[in-house]
Tab-separated table of N, CA and C in Angstrom:
chain	number	residue	atom	x	y	z
A	653	MET	N	18.421	6.179	11.456
A	653	MET	CA	17.325	6.925	10.865
A	653	MET	C	16.195	7.005	11.880
A	654	SER	N	15.697	8.194	12.121
A	654	SER	CA	14.596	8.347	13.072
A	654	SER	C	13.315	8.673	12.322
A	655	PHE	N	12.224	8.369	12.988
A	655	PHE	CA	10.917	8.582	12.384
A	655	PHE	C	10.088	9.428	13.336
A	656	VAL	N	9.671	10.594	12.892
A	656	VAL	CA	8.867	11.492	13.720
A	656	VAL	C	7.584	11.802	12.954
A	657	LEU	N	6.448	11.640	13.635
A	657	LEU	CA	5.169	11.929	13.005
A	657	LEU	C	4.960	13.440	12.911
A	658	PRO	N	4.326	13.919	11.827
A	658	PRO	CA	4.022	15.345	11.720
A	658	PRO	C	3.104	15.800	12.861
A	659	ARG	N	3.103	17.072	13.137
A	659	ARG	CA	2.368	17.617	14.284
A	659	ARG	C	0.882	17.264	14.276
A	660	ASN	N	0.204	17.363	13.158
A	660	ASN	CA	-1.244	17.108	13.100
A	660	ASN	C	-1.588	15.706	12.614
A	661	HIS	N	-0.682	14.785	12.779
A	661	HIS	CA	-0.885	13.426	12.304
A	661	HIS	C	-2.051	12.768	13.045
A	662	PRO	N	-2.939	12.026	12.341
A	662	PRO	CA	-4.090	11.419	13.011
A	662	PRO	C	-3.711	10.424	14.114
A	663	CYS	N	-2.562	9.789	14.006
A	663	CYS	CA	-2.156	8.833	15.038
A	663	CYS	C	-1.849	9.525	16.366
A	664	LEU	N	-1.568	10.822	16.330
A	664	LEU	CA	-1.292	11.568	17.552
A	664	LEU	C	-2.560	12.096	18.215
A	665	ASN	N	-3.675	11.990	17.516
A	665	ASN	CA	-4.945	12.457	18.055
A	665	ASN	C	-5.570	11.353	18.895
A	666	LYS	N	-5.681	11.573	20.196
A	666	LYS	CA	-6.214	10.530	21.084
A	666	LYS	C	-7.692	10.269	20.829
A	667	ASP	N	-8.378	11.195	20.160
A	667	ASP	CA	-9.802	11.018	19.867
A	667	ASP	C	-10.056	10.380	18.503
A	668	ALA	N	-8.997	10.109	17.742
A	668	ALA	CA	-9.172	9.497	16.410
A	668	ALA	C	-9.670	8.064	16.584
A	669	ASN	N	-10.622	7.690	15.753
A	669	ASN	CA	-11.123	6.310	15.846
A	669	ASN	C	-10.360	5.410	14.878
A	670	VAL	N	-10.565	4.135	15.022
A	670	VAL	CA	-9.821	3.149	14.241
A	670	VAL	C	-10.077	3.316	12.750
A	671	LEU	N	-11.313	3.574	12.363
A	671	LEU	CA	-11.623	3.709	10.940
A	671	LEU	C	-10.933	4.922	10.330
A	672	GLU	N	-10.820	6.014	11.095
A	672	GLU	CA	-10.096	7.189	10.612
A	672	GLU	C	-8.625	6.858	10.374
A	673	LEU	N	-8.028	6.111	11.288
A	673	LEU	CA	-6.625	5.743	11.143
A	673	LEU	C	-6.425	4.772	9.981
A	674	LEU	N	-7.343	3.846	9.801
A	674	LEU	CA	-7.249	2.937	8.652
A	674	LEU	C	-7.380	3.703	7.336
A	675	GLY	N	-8.276	4.668	7.309
A	675	GLY	CA	-8.430	5.500	6.118
A	675	GLY	C	-7.165	6.273	5.813
A	676	TRP	N	-6.522	6.814	6.863
A	676	TRP	CA	-5.265	7.515	6.677
A	676	TRP	C	-4.220	6.581	6.084
A	677	PHE	N	-4.106	5.363	6.646
A	677	PHE	CA	-3.134	4.388	6.150
A	677	PHE	C	-3.378	4.069	4.672
A	678	LEU	N	-4.634	3.828	4.295
A	678	LEU	CA	-4.948	3.496	2.903
A	678	LEU	C	-4.609	4.656	1.973
A	679	ALA	N	-4.897	5.883	2.391
A	679	ALA	CA	-4.594	7.044	1.550
A	679	ALA	C	-3.090	7.240	1.398
A	680	GLU	N	-2.347	7.109	2.488
A	680	GLU	CA	-0.897	7.285	2.420
A	680	GLU	C	-0.238	6.177	1.595
A	681	PHE	N	-0.749	4.955	1.705
A	681	PHE	CA	-0.165	3.864	0.929
A	681	PHE	C	-0.438	4.054	-0.559
A	682	THR	N	-1.578	4.637	-0.897
A	682	THR	CA	-1.872	4.936	-2.303
A	682	THR	C	-0.869	5.931	-2.861
A	683	THR	N	-0.468	6.905	-2.057
A	683	THR	CA	0.558	7.855	-2.479
A	683	THR	C	1.876	7.126	-2.740
A	684	LEU	N	2.259	6.241	-1.824
A	684	LEU	CA	3.477	5.444	-2.017
A	684	LEU	C	3.388	4.618	-3.297
A	685	GLU	N	2.230	4.031	-3.538
A	685	GLU	CA	2.045	3.209	-4.732
A	685	GLU	C	2.242	4.027	-6.010
A	686	ASN	N	1.743	5.255	-6.020
A	686	ASN	CA	1.929	6.114	-7.195
A	686	ASN	C	3.385	6.483	-7.394
A	687	VAL	N	4.105	6.702	-6.305
A	687	VAL	CA	5.535	6.988	-6.404
A	687	VAL	C	6.266	5.770	-6.968
A	688	LEU	N	5.879	4.569	-6.543
A	688	LEU	CA	6.502	3.348	-7.065
A	688	LEU	C	6.268	3.198	-8.570
A	689	LYS	N	5.099	3.599	-9.037
A	689	LYS	CA	4.805	3.527	-10.470
A	689	LYS	C	5.752	4.456	-11.252
A	690	ILE	N	5.928	5.661	-10.743
A	690	ILE	CA	6.841	6.602	-11.398
A	690	ILE	C	8.277	6.085	-11.313
A	691	PHE	N	8.646	5.508	-10.174
A	691	PHE	CA	9.975	4.934	-9.983
A	691	PHE	C	10.236	3.839	-11.017
A	692	LEU	N	9.254	2.969	-11.244
A	692	LEU	CA	9.405	1.905	-12.241
A	692	LEU	C	9.577	2.488	-13.637
A	693	LEU	N	8.766	3.477	-13.981
A	693	LEU	CA	8.882	4.085	-15.310
A	693	LEU	C	10.231	4.750	-15.507
A	694	ARG	N	10.749	5.391	-14.473
A	694	ARG	CA	12.083	5.994	-14.553
A	694	ARG	C	13.162	4.929	-14.674
A	695	ALA	N	12.985	3.807	-13.936
A	695	ALA	CA	13.991	2.734	-13.951
A	695	ALA	C	14.129	2.108	-15.331
A	696	VAL	N	13.023	2.043	-16.095
A	696	VAL	CA	13.098	1.443	-17.430
A	696	VAL	C	13.281	2.496	-18.517
A	697	GLY	N	13.334	3.769	-18.122
A	697	GLY	CA	13.568	4.832	-19.091
A	697	GLY	C	12.354	5.191	-19.912
A	698	ALA	N	11.163	4.918	-19.405
A	698	ALA	CA	9.936	5.230	-20.148
A	698	ALA	C	9.539	6.684	-19.920
A	699	GLU	N	8.842	7.237	-20.886
A	699	GLU	CA	8.314	8.581	-20.754
A	699	GLU	C	7.084	8.513	-19.849
A	700	LEU	N	6.987	9.423	-18.884
A	700	LEU	CA	5.951	9.315	-17.859
A	700	LEU	C	4.536	9.317	-18.416
A	701	GLN	N	4.191	10.298	-19.237
A	701	GLN	CA	2.824	10.381	-19.726
A	701	GLN	C	2.465	9.194	-20.608
A	702	ALA	N	3.377	8.764	-21.427
A	702	ALA	CA	3.084	7.630	-22.314
A	702	ALA	C	3.045	6.313	-21.546
A	703	GLY	N	3.888	6.181	-20.525
A	703	GLY	CA	3.990	4.912	-19.826
A	703	GLY	C	3.061	4.730	-18.649
A	704	TYR	N	2.537	5.829	-18.106
A	704	TYR	CA	1.757	5.698	-16.875
A	704	TYR	C	0.516	4.840	-17.062
A	705	PHE	N	-0.122	4.923	-18.224
A	705	PHE	CA	-1.326	4.123	-18.424
A	705	PHE	C	-1.022	2.630	-18.379
A	706	LEU	N	0.227	2.239	-18.649
A	706	LEU	CA	0.596	0.823	-18.585
A	706	LEU	C	0.662	0.307	-17.153
A	707	VAL	N	0.978	1.176	-16.212
A	707	VAL	CA	1.123	0.751	-14.820
A	707	VAL	C	0.015	1.289	-13.923
A	708	SER	N	-0.961	1.984	-14.485
A	708	SER	CA	-1.978	2.635	-13.664
A	708	SER	C	-2.790	1.656	-12.824
A	709	ARG	N	-2.965	0.443	-13.265
A	709	ARG	CA	-3.758	-0.524	-12.507
A	709	ARG	C	-2.906	-1.564	-11.777
A	710	VAL	N	-1.609	-1.395	-11.766
A	710	VAL	CA	-0.712	-2.337	-11.100
A	710	VAL	C	-0.557	-1.910	-9.649
A	711	ASP	N	-0.737	-2.849	-8.715
A	711	ASP	CA	-0.600	-2.489	-7.307
A	711	ASP	C	0.832	-2.695	-6.823
A	712	ALA	N	1.102	-2.246	-5.605
A	712	ALA	CA	2.458	-2.273	-5.060
A	712	ALA	C	3.007	-3.690	-4.964
A	713	LYS	N	2.160	-4.662	-4.732
A	713	LYS	CA	2.604	-6.054	-4.630
A	713	LYS	C	3.256	-6.497	-5.939
A	714	ALA	N	2.680	-6.109	-7.060
A	714	ALA	CA	3.232	-6.476	-8.363
A	714	ALA	C	4.330	-5.520	-8.819
A	715	LEU	N	4.313	-4.289	-8.324
A	715	LEU	CA	5.306	-3.300	-8.748
A	715	LEU	C	6.700	-3.598	-8.211
A	716	THR	N	6.789	-4.052	-6.963
A	716	THR	CA	8.110	-4.191	-6.344
A	716	THR	C	9.009	-5.200	-7.053
A	717	PRO	N	8.526	-6.383	-7.473
A	717	PRO	CA	9.432	-7.260	-8.219
A	717	PRO	C	9.822	-6.694	-9.587
A	718	LYS	N	8.916	-5.940	-10.192
A	718	LYS	CA	9.224	-5.326	-11.490
A	718	LYS	C	10.310	-4.257	-11.332
A	719	ILE	N	10.237	-3.486	-10.251
A	719	ILE	CA	11.257	-2.474	-9.994
A	719	ILE	C	12.602	-3.148	-9.765
A	720	ARG	N	12.608	-4.205	-8.960
A	720	ARG	CA	13.863	-4.932	-8.709
A	720	ARG	C	14.457	-5.466	-10.007
A	721	ALA	N	13.615	-6.036	-10.853
A	721	ALA	CA	14.101	-6.588	-12.117
A	721	ALA	C	14.642	-5.485	-13.020
A	722	ALA	N	13.950	-4.346	-13.064
A	722	ALA	CA	14.406	-3.240	-13.916
A	722	ALA	C	15.724	-2.668	-13.415
A	723	LEU	N	15.862	-2.522	-12.110
A	723	LEU	CA	17.098	-1.966	-11.564
A	723	LEU	C	18.271	-2.930	-11.715
A	724	ARG	N	18.018	-4.228	-11.627
A	724	ARG	CA	19.095	-5.217	-11.760
A	724	ARG	C	19.722	-5.196	-13.139
A	725	GLN	N	19.001	-4.711	-14.133
A	725	GLN	CA	19.539	-4.652	-15.489
A	725	GLN	C	20.722	-3.693	-15.586
A	726	LYS	N	20.712	-2.630	-14.771
A	726	LYS	CA	21.735	-1.588	-14.879
A	726	LYS	C	22.588	-1.435	-13.627
A	727	HIS	N	22.074	-1.880	-12.491
A	727	HIS	CA	22.753	-1.622	-11.224
A	727	HIS	C	22.820	-2.887	-10.383
A	728	ARG	N	23.804	-2.907	-9.495
A	728	ARG	CA	23.844	-3.956	-8.479
A	728	ARG	C	23.052	-3.425	-7.293
A	729	LEU	N	21.976	-4.117	-6.941
A	729	LEU	CA	21.104	-3.628	-5.877
A	729	LEU	C	21.703	-3.896	-4.508
A	730	GLN	N	21.642	-2.908	-3.661
A	730	GLN	CA	22.079	-3.081	-2.285
A	730	GLN	C	21.056	-3.928	-1.539
A	731	ASP	N	21.539	-4.654	-0.539
A	731	ASP	CA	20.655	-5.533	0.217
A	731	ASP	C	19.532	-4.784	0.912
A	732	ASP	N	19.818	-3.579	1.411
A	732	ASP	CA	18.771	-2.838	2.107
A	732	ASP	C	17.666	-2.385	1.149
A	733	LEU	N	17.998	-2.093	-0.105
A	733	LEU	CA	16.968	-1.740	-1.085
A	733	LEU	C	16.137	-2.968	-1.436
A	734	LYS	N	16.783	-4.122	-1.601
A	734	LYS	CA	16.040	-5.358	-1.855
A	734	LYS	C	15.062	-5.630	-0.723
A	735	THR	N	15.550	-5.505	0.514
A	735	THR	CA	14.709	-5.757	1.683
A	735	THR	C	13.552	-4.772	1.741
A	736	LEU	N	13.825	-3.510	1.470
A	736	LEU	CA	12.778	-2.494	1.495
A	736	LEU	C	11.685	-2.806	0.479
A	737	LEU	N	12.073	-3.181	-0.733
A	737	LEU	CA	11.082	-3.501	-1.758
A	737	LEU	C	10.267	-4.736	-1.373
A	738	GLU	N	10.901	-5.737	-0.767
A	738	GLU	CA	10.174	-6.920	-0.307
A	738	GLU	C	9.178	-6.552	0.792
A	739	GLU	N	9.607	-5.683	1.709
A	739	GLU	CA	8.725	-5.285	2.801
A	739	GLU	C	7.545	-4.461	2.307
A	740	ILE	N	7.746	-3.644	1.287
A	740	ILE	CA	6.631	-2.900	0.698
A	740	ILE	C	5.619	-3.877	0.115
A	741	GLY	N	6.093	-4.946	-0.513
A	741	GLY	CA	5.188	-5.973	-1.025
A	741	GLY	C	4.386	-6.635	0.079
A	742	GLU	N	5.015	-6.862	1.237
A	742	GLU	CA	4.306	-7.463	2.370
A	742	GLU	C	3.243	-6.514	2.923
A	743	VAL	N	3.574	-5.221	3.005
A	743	VAL	CA	2.595	-4.240	3.479
A	743	VAL	C	1.446	-4.137	2.475
A	744	ALA	N	1.742	-4.307	1.197
A	744	ALA	CA	0.690	-4.282	0.178
A	744	ALA	C	-0.304	-5.410	0.408
A	745	ASP	N	0.169	-6.572	0.864
A	745	ASP	CA	-0.748	-7.665	1.198
A	745	ASP	C	-1.724	-7.233	2.286
A	746	VAL	N	-1.199	-6.569	3.310
A	746	VAL	CA	-2.052	-6.091	4.407
A	746	VAL	C	-3.036	-5.061	3.884
A	747	ARG	N	-2.550	-4.115	3.087
A	747	ARG	CA	-3.438	-3.095	2.520
A	747	ARG	C	-4.537	-3.728	1.676
A	748	ASN	N	-4.190	-4.727	0.864
A	748	ASN	CA	-5.196	-5.379	0.028
A	748	ASN	C	-6.254	-6.081	0.871
A	749	ARG	N	-5.824	-6.750	1.935
A	749	ARG	CA	-6.790	-7.424	2.814
A	749	ARG	C	-7.695	-6.407	3.500
A	750	LEU	N	-7.127	-5.294	3.957
A	750	LEU	CA	-7.944	-4.276	4.615
A	750	LEU	C	-8.922	-3.620	3.652
A	751	SER	N	-8.475	-3.301	2.469
A	751	SER	CA	-9.344	-2.595	1.531
A	751	SER	C	-10.409	-3.495	0.919
A	752	HIS	N	-10.249	-4.803	1.004
A	752	HIS	CA	-11.263	-5.731	0.492
A	752	HIS	C	-11.987	-6.444	1.628
A	753	SER	N	-11.994	-5.845	2.798
A	753	SER	CA	-12.639	-6.429	3.957
A	753	SER	C	-13.740	-5.515	4.457
A	754	ALA	N	-14.727	-6.133	5.094
A	754	ALA	CA	-15.772	-5.360	5.760
A	754	ALA	C	-15.402	-5.325	7.233
A	755	LEU	N	-15.076	-4.150	7.718
A	755	LEU	CA	-14.636	-4.016	9.101
A	755	LEU	C	-15.831	-3.699	9.993
A	756	GLU	N	-15.961	-4.444	11.072
A	756	GLU	CA	-17.002	-4.183	12.059
A	756	GLU	C	-16.337	-4.006	13.409
A	757	PHE	N	-16.645	-2.906	14.077
A	757	PHE	CA	-16.083	-2.657	15.390
A	757	PHE	C	-17.217	-2.483	16.379
A	758	ASP	N	-17.070	-3.083	17.516
A	758	ASP	CA	-18.060	-3.048	18.572
A	758	ASP	C	-17.314	-2.828	19.882
A	759	ASP	N	-18.042	-2.457	20.923
A	759	ASP	CA	-17.401	-2.292	22.228
A	759	ASP	C	-16.857	-3.613	22.757
A	760	LYS	N	-17.520	-4.711	22.416
A	760	LYS	CA	-17.157	-6.010	22.970
A	760	LYS	C	-16.108	-6.747	22.143
A	761	TYR	N	-16.147	-6.578	20.837
A	761	TYR	CA	-15.227	-7.314	19.972
A	761	TYR	C	-15.041	-6.556	18.670
A	762	SER	N	-14.070	-6.965	17.911
A	762	SER	CA	-13.906	-6.439	16.559
A	762	SER	C	-13.760	-7.626	15.624
A	763	GLU	N	-14.199	-7.449	14.419
A	763	GLU	CA	-14.211	-8.546	13.458
A	763	GLU	C	-13.841	-8.007	12.090
A	764	ILE	N	-13.098	-8.781	11.338
A	764	ILE	CA	-12.809	-8.440	9.950
A	764	ILE	C	-13.382	-9.549	9.091
A	765	ARG	N	-14.292	-9.201	8.213
A	765	ARG	CA	-14.884	-10.189	7.306
A	765	ARG	C	-14.428	-9.876	5.892
A	766	CYS	N	-13.879	-10.853	5.208
A	766	CYS	CA	-13.437	-10.654	3.831
A	766	CYS	C	-14.608	-10.806	2.883
A	767	ILE	N	-14.694	-9.917	1.924
A	767	ILE	CA	-15.760	-9.950	0.923
A	767	ILE	C	-15.139	-10.309	-0.415
A	768	ALA	N	-15.753	-11.257	-1.086
A	768	ALA	CA	-15.263	-11.647	-2.407
A	768	ALA	C	-15.384	-10.462	-3.349
A	769	PHE	N	-14.460	-10.359	-4.297
A	769	PHE	CA	-14.465	-9.263	-5.251
A	769	PHE	C	-15.790	-9.233	-5.997
A	770	GLY	N	-16.444	-8.094	-6.004
A	770	GLY	CA	-17.720	-7.932	-6.710
A	770	GLY	C	-18.936	-8.217	-5.862
A	771	ALA	N	-18.774	-8.823	-4.675
A	771	ALA	CA	-19.909	-9.119	-3.804
A	771	ALA	C	-20.340	-7.845	-3.099
A	772	THR	N	-21.593	-7.829	-2.668
A	772	THR	CA	-22.097	-6.700	-1.907
A	772	THR	C	-22.640	-7.194	-0.579
A	773	MET	N	-22.682	-6.324	0.396
A	773	MET	CA	-23.198	-6.711	1.689
A	773	MET	C	-24.728	-6.687	1.695
A	774	SER	N	-25.343	-5.956	0.780
A	774	SER	CA	-26.806	-5.821	0.784
A	774	SER	C	-27.508	-7.120	0.413
A	775	GLY	N	-26.850	-7.990	-0.353
A	775	GLY	CA	-27.484	-9.232	-0.759
A	775	GLY	C	-27.555	-10.274	0.331
A	776	GLY	N	-26.809	-10.086	1.395
A	776	GLY	CA	-26.852	-11.020	2.516
A	776	GLY	C	-26.029	-12.283	2.317
A	777	ALA	N	-25.455	-12.466	1.135
A	777	ALA	CA	-24.691	-13.680	0.864
A	777	ALA	C	-23.201	-13.363	0.863
A	778	VAL	N	-22.746	-12.716	1.919
A	778	VAL	CA	-21.348	-12.336	2.011
A	778	VAL	C	-20.581	-13.460	2.693
A	779	PRO	N	-19.543	-13.984	2.059
A	779	PRO	CA	-18.778	-15.053	2.698
A	779	PRO	C	-18.028	-14.533	3.909
A	780	SER	N	-17.897	-15.351	4.924
A	780	SER	CA	-17.181	-14.911	6.114
A	780	SER	C	-15.714	-15.259	5.978
């Protein structure tokens, strides 16, 4: 299987900055997460409109074991599908850390500071 980036992909733009690329990654992963939600609803035989509100706040980290469990009820899962679902869960960990972090980039160094859920940077009491 080969992987080719689309012609106007931000990763191919030499002038794209790191924050633009991170934004692209977060947006694309959100699309994948929505597909996983629909995949789970199909796997359990739920009606999409009625069932979507049940999974609307579930992230990919929690979705992948649920999909595996739902598919195991009816099918024998291939090892490559199991591995793929596990790897999506690992990427979800990275996405969660990035989306809940305050990123600072400088010419000399770069730093990622994690912010506790609900904290703001304006109060000055942001944990490092």
